[in-house]
Coordinates of C-alpha atoms and ligand atoms in Angstrom, one line a residue:
X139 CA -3.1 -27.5 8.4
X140 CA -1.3 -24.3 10.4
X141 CA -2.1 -20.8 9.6
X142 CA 0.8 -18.4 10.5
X143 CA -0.3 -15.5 12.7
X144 CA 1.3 -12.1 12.5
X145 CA 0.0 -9.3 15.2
X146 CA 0.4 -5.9 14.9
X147 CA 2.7 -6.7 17.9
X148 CA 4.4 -9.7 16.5
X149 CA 5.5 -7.1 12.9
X150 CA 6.6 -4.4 15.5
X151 CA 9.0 -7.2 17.5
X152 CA 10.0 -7.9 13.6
X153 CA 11.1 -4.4 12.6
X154 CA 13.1 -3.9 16.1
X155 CA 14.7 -7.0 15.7
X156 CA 15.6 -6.4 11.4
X157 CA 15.9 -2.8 11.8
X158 CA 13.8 0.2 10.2
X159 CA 15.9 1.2 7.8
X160 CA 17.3 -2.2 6.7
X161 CA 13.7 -3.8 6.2
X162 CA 13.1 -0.5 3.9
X163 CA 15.9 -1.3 1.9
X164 CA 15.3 -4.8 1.4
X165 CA 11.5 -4.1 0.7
X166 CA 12.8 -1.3 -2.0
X167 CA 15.2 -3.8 -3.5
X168 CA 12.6 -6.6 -4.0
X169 CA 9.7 -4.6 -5.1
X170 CA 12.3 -2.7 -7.8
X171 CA 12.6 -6.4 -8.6
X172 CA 9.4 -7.6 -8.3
X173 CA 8.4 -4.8 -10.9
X174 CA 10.8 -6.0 -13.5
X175 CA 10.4 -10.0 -13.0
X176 CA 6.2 -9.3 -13.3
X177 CA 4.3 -11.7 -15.5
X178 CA 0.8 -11.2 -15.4
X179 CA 0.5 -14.9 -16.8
X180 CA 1.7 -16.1 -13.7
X181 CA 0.6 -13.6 -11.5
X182 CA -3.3 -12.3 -12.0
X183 CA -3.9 -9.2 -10.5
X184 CA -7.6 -7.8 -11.2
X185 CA -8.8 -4.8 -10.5
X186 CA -10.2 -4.6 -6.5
X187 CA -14.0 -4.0 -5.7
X188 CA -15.4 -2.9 -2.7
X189 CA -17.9 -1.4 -1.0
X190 CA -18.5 2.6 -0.5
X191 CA -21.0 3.7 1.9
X192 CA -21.9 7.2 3.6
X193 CA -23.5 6.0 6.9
X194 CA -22.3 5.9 9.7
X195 CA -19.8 7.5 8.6
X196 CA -18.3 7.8 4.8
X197 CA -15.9 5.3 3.7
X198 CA -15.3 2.0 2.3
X199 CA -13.7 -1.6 2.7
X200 CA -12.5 -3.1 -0.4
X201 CA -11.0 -6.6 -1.3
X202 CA -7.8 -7.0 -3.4
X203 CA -6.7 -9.8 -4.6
X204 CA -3.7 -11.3 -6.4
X205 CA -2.9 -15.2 -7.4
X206 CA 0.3 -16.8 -8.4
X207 CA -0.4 -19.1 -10.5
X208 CA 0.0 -22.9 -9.0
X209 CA 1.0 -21.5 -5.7
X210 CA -1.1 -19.1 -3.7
X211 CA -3.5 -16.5 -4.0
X212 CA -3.6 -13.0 -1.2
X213 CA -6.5 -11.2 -0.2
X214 CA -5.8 -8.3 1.4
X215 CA -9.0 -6.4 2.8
X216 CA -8.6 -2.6 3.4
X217 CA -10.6 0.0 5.0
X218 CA -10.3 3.8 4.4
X219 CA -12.1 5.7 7.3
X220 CA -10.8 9.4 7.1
X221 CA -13.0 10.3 10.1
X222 CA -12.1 7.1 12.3
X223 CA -10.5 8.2 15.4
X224 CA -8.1 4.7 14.3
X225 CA -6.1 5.1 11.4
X226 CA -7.6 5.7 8.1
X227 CA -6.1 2.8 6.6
X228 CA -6.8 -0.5 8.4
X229 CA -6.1 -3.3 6.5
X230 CA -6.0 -7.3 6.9
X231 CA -4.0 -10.3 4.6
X232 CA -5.1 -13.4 4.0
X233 CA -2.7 -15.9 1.9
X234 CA -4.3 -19.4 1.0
X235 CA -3.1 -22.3 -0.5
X236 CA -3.7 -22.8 -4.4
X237 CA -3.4 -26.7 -4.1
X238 CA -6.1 -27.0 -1.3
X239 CA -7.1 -23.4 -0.4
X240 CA -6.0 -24.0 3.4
X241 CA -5.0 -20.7 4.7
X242 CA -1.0 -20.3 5.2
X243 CA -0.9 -16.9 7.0
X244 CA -3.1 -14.3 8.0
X245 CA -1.4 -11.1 9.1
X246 CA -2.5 -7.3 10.5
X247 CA -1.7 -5.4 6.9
X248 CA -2.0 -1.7 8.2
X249 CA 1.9 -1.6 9.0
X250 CA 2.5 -3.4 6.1
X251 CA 0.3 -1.6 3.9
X252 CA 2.5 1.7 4.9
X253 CA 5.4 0.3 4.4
X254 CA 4.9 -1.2 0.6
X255 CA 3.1 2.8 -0.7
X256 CA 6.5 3.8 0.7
X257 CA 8.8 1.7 -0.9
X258 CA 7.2 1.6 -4.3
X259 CA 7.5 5.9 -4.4
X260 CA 11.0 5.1 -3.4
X261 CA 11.3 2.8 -6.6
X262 CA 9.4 5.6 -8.8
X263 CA 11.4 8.3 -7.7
X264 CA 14.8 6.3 -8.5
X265 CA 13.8 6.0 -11.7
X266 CA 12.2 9.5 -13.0
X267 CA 13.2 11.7 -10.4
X268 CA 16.6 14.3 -10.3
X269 CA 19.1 12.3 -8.9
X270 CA 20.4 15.4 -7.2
X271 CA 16.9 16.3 -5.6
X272 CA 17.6 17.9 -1.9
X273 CA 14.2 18.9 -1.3
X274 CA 10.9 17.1 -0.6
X275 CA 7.6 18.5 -0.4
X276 CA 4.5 16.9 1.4
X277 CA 1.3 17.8 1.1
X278 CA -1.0 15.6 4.1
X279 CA 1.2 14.7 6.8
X280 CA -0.6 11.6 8.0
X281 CA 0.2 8.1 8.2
X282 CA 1.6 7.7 4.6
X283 CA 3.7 10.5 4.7
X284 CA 5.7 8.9 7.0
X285 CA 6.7 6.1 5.0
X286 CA 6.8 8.0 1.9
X287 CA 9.6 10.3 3.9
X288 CA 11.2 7.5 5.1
X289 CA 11.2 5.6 2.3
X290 CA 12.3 8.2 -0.8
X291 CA 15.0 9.5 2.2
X292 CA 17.2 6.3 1.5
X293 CA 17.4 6.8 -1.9
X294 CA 18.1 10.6 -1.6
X295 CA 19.4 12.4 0.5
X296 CA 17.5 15.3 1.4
X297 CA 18.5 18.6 3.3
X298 CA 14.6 19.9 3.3
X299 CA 11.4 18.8 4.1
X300 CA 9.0 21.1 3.4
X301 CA 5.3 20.2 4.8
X302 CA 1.5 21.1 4.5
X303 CA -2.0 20.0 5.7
X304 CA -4.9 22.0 6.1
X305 CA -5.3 19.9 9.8
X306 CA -2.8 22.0 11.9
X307 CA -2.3 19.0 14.7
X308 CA -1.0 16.8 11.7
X309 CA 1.2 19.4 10.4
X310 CA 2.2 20.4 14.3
X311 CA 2.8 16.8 14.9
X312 CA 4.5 15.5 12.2
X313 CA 7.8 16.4 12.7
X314 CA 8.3 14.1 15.9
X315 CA 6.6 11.5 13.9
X316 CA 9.8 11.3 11.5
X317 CA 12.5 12.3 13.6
X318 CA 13.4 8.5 14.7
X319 CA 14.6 8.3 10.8
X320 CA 15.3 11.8 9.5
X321 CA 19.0 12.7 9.5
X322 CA 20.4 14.9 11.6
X323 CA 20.3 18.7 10.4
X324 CA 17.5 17.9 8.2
X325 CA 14.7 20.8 8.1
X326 CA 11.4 20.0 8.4
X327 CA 9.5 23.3 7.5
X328 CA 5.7 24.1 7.5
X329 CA 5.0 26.1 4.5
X330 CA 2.5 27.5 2.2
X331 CA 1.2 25.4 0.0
X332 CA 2.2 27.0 -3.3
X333 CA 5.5 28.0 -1.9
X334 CA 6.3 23.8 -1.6
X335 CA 5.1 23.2 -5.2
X336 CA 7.3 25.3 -6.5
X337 CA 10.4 24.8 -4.5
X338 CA 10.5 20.8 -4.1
X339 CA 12.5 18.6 -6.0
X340 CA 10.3 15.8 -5.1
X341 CA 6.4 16.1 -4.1
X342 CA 4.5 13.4 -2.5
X343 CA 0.4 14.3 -2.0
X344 CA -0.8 11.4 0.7
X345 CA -4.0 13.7 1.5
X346 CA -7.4 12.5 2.2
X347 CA -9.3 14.9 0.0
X348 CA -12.6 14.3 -0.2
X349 CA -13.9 12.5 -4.0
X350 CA -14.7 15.7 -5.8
X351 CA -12.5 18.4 -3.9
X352 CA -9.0 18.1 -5.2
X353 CA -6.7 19.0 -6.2
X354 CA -4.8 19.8 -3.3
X355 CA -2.9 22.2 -5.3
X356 CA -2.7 24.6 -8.4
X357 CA 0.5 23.8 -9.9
X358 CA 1.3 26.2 -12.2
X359 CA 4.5 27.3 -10.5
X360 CA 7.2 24.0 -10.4
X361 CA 10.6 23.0 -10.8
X362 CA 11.1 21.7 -14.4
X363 CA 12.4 18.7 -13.2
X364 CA 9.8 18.0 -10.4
X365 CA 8.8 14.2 -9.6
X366 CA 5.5 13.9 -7.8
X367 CA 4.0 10.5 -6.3
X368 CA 0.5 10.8 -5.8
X369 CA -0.7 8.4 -3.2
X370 CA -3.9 9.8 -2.5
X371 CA -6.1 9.2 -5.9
X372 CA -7.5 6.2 -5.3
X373 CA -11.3 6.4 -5.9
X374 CA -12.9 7.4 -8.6
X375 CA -13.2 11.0 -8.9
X376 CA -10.6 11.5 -5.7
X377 CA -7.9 12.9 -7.3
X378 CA -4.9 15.3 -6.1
X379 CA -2.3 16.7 -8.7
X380 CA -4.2 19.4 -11.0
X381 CA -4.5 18.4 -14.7
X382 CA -3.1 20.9 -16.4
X383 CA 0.4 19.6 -14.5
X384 CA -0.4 16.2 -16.0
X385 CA -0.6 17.5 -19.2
X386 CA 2.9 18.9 -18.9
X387 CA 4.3 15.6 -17.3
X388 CA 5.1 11.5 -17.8
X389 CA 2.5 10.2 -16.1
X390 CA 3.2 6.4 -14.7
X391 CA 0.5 4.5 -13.1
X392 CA 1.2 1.8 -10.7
X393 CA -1.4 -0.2 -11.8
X394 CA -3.4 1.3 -15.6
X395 CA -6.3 -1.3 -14.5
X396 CA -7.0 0.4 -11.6
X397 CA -5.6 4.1 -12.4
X398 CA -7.6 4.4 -14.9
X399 CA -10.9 4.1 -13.1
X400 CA -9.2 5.4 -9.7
X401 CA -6.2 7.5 -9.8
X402 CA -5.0 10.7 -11.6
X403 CA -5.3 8.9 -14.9
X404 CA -8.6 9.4 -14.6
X405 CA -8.1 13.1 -15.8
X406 CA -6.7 12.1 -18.8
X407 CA -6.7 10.3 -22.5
X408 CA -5.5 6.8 -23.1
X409 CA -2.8 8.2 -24.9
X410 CA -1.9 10.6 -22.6
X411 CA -1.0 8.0 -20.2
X412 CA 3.4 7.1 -19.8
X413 CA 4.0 3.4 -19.7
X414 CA 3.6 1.7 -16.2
X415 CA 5.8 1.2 -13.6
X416 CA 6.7 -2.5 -14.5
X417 CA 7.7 -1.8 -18.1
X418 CA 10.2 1.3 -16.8
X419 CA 11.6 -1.2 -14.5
X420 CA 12.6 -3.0 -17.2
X421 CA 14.8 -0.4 -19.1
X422 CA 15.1 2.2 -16.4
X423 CA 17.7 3.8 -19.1
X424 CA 15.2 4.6 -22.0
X425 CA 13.4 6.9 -19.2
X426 CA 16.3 8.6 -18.2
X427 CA 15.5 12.1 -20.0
X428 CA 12.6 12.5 -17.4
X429 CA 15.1 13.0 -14.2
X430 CA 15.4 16.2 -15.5
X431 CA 11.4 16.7 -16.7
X432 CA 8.1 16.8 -15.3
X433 CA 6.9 13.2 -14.4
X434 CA 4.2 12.0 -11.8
X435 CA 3.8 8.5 -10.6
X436 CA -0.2 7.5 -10.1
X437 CA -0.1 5.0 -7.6
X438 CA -3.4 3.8 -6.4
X439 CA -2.2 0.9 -4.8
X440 CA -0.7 -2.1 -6.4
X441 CA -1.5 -5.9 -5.3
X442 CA 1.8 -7.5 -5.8
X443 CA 3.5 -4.6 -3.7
X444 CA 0.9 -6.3 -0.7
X445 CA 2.4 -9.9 -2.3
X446 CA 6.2 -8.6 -2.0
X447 CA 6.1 -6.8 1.8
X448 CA 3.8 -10.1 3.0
X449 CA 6.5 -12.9 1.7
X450 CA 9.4 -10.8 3.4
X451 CA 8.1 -10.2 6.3
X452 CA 6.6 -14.0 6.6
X453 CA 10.4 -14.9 5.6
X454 CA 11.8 -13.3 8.6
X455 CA 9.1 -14.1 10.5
X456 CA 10.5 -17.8 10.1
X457 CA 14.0 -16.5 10.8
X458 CA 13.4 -15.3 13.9
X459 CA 10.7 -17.7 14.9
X460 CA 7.9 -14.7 15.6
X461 CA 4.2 -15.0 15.0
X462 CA 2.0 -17.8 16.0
X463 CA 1.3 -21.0 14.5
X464 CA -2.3 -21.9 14.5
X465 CA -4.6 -24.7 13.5
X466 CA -7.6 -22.2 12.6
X467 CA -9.0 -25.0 9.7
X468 CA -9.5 -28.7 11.6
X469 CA -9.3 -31.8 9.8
X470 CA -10.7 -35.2 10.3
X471 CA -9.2 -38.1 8.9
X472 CA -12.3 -38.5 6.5
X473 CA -12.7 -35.9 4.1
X474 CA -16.3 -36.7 3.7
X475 CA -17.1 -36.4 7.2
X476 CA -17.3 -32.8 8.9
X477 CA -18.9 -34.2 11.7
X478 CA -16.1 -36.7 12.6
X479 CA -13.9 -33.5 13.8
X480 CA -16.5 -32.4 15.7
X481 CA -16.7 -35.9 17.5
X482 CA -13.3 -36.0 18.2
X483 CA -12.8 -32.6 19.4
X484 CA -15.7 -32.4 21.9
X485 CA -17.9 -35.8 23.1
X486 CA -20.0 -37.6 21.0
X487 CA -22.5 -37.0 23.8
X488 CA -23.2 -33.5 22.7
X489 CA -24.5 -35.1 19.5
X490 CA -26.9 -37.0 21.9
X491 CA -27.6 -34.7 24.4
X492 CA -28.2 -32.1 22.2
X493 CA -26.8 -29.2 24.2
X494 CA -25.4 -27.5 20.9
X495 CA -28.6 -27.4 18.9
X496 CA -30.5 -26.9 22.1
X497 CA -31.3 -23.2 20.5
X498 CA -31.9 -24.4 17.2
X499 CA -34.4 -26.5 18.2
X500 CA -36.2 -23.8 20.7
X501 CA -36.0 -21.7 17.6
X502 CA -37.8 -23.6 15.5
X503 CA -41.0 -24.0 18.4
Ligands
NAD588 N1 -1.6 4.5 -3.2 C1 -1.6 3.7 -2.3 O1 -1.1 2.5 -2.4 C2 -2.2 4.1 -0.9 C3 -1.9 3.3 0.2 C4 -2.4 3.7 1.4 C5 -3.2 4.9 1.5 N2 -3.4 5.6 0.3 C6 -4.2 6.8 0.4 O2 -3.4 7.8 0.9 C7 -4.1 8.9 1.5 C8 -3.5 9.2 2.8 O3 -3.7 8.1 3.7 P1 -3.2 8.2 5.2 O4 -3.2 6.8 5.8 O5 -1.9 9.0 5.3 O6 -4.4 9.1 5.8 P2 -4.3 10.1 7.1 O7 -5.8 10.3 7.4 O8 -3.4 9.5 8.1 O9 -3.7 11.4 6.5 C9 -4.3 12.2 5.5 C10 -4.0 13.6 5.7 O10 -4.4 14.4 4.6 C11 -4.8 15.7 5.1 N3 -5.6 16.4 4.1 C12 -6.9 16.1 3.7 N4 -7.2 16.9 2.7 C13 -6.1 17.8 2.5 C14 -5.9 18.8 1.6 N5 -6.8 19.2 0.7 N6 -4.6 19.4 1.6 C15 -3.7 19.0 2.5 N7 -3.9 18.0 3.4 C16 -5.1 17.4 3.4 C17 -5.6 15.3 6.4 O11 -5.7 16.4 7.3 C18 -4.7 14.2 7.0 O12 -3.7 14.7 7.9 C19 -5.6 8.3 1.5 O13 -6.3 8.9 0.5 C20 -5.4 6.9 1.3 O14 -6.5 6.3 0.6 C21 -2.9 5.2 -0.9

């Protein structure tokens, strides 16, 4: 019963080994696929749960999980600490066994994580944004900016990058952060908040605004055609994009389960809500008018985009023979017996001697 390990180190020896860019494109390609083959008969996805606190410090960890049916179930389990000097989004993934519930692989999910919010804006923006948008706009230059850059920069191909945060060492550093992956001659350009709304083709808010605070911007000066992806909105009353702007747009959610209670479709009516991203996938063509409209995709943070980056990177884990195979779960060769294991593994004369429960005993006196 082997659990597959994957490090932080053991993803990062991955991606030099598949290539940045080429494991973006792959993970595009299958999550565009994974969003069109979705059957939530076969694959459950409820809404996640978690825990908010204030103290020490305020954040949360939540749990969410995903089963396919008859095969395995993931439970990724994600932190957001906005004041941690680590980075704001740790997360962990856990894939177990359907048949038996043995767990397959367990694998650091922060990279990961990145990666997938990336790759599914990439997706969204294919689909409703101006094929001929040259400029992006970012508003919080953290750790998902960079993915979002990288990842909506192989689908288009931008000449400017236009940036904000209101933490000038994010802003100051962010630059560096993407040059392994911008082209060359691309721009990267602090500038004034309004000034980016209204002169990107493509906006991507990845802020950590506190719940109560946002937007992050007013909005009432766009292109007609702009595409946002709004990463940040992802608790409820967190949101990021102003509502009279999703008035005048498509709105898409990732996820309507969660974006409802979470994202920027919390702002708004049932019926002001577009259809989600799996049923554009299907018939990209009947959206087609809104590449040159208003359209904003809500993405709070979809399960089966953890599913999709987990199986490729555990399939080229396999092909290059990286990560660790470990027996975390022993068995004995009677099921009834947990204490034959035990027996076998150390000396039946710990039983006897009673070393091990020396301190359960004591603690009973
Ligand atoms: N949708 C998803 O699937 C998904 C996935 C991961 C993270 N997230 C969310 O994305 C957000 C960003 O995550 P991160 O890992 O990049 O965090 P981060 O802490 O690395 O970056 C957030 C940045 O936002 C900036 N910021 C805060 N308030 C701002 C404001 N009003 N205007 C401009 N900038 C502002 C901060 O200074 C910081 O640089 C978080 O809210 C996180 O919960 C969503």
């Amino acid at each position: 019963m082997k659990t597959t390990l994957l490090s932080h180190s053991d993803l990062a020896d991955l991606v030099g080994r598949i290539g940045l860019d080429r494991l973006m494109d792959e993970l595009i390609e299958r999550l565009a696929s994974a969003f069109v083959d979705y059957d939530p008969r076969a694959t459950e996805v409820p809404a996640r749960d978690g825990f908010h606190y204030q103290e020490p410090e305020p954040g949360l960890i939540e749990w969410m999980p995903l089963m396919k049916r008859g095969e395995m179930m993931l439970m990724k389990v994600v932190g957001y600490h906005p004041h941690s000097p680590l980075p704001t989004i740790l997360s962990t993934f856990g894939l177990f066994d359907t048949a038996t519930g043995a767990m397959i692989a367990l694998a650091d999910g922060t990279l990961m994580t990145a990666l997938r919010t990336g790759a599914a804006s990439a997706v969204a923006s294919r689909w409703l944004a101006r094929p001929e948008s040259r400029t992006i706009g970012l508003i919080g230059c953290g750790a998902q900016a960079v993915t979002q850059l990288h990842a909506i920069g192989r689908v288009f191909d931008f000449a400017e990058v236009l940036t904000h945060d209101i933490d000038a060492a994010a802003l100051a550093s962010f630059p560096e952060r993407v040059a392994p992956f911008l082209s060359e001659g691309t721009d990267v350009v602090a500038t004034p908040v309004d000034d980016l709304v209204a002169t990107c083709d493509i906006l991507c808010t990845a802020t950590s605004v506190e719940v109560g605070a946002g937007p992050v911007f007013d909005g009432s000066r766009t292109r007609d055609w702009l595409h946002v992806n709004s990463i940040g909105a992802d608790v409820p009353g967190k949101v990021e994009v102003p509502l009279s702007l999703l008035r005048r747009s498509f709105v898409c959610p990732d996820f309507p389960l969660q974006a409802r209670v979470e994202g920027e479709c919390q702002q708004l009516l049932p019926e002001d809500i577009g259809p989600e991203i799996c049923e554009i996938a299907r018939c990209p063509s009947a959206f087609v008018e809104w590449q040159s409209k208003r359209s904003v995709f809500d993405s709070t943070g979809f399960a089966l985009e953890d599913y999709i980056v987990l199986e490729l990177m555990l399939e080229h884990a396999r092909e290059y023979s990286v990560g660790t195979e470990m027996e975390i779960s022993g068995v004995g060769e009677d099921p009834r017996d947990p204490y034959e294991s035990l027996s076998k593994a150390t000396n039946k004369t710990h039983f006897a001697s009673g070393d091990p429960i020396a301190g359960v005993r004591l603690s009973r006196e």
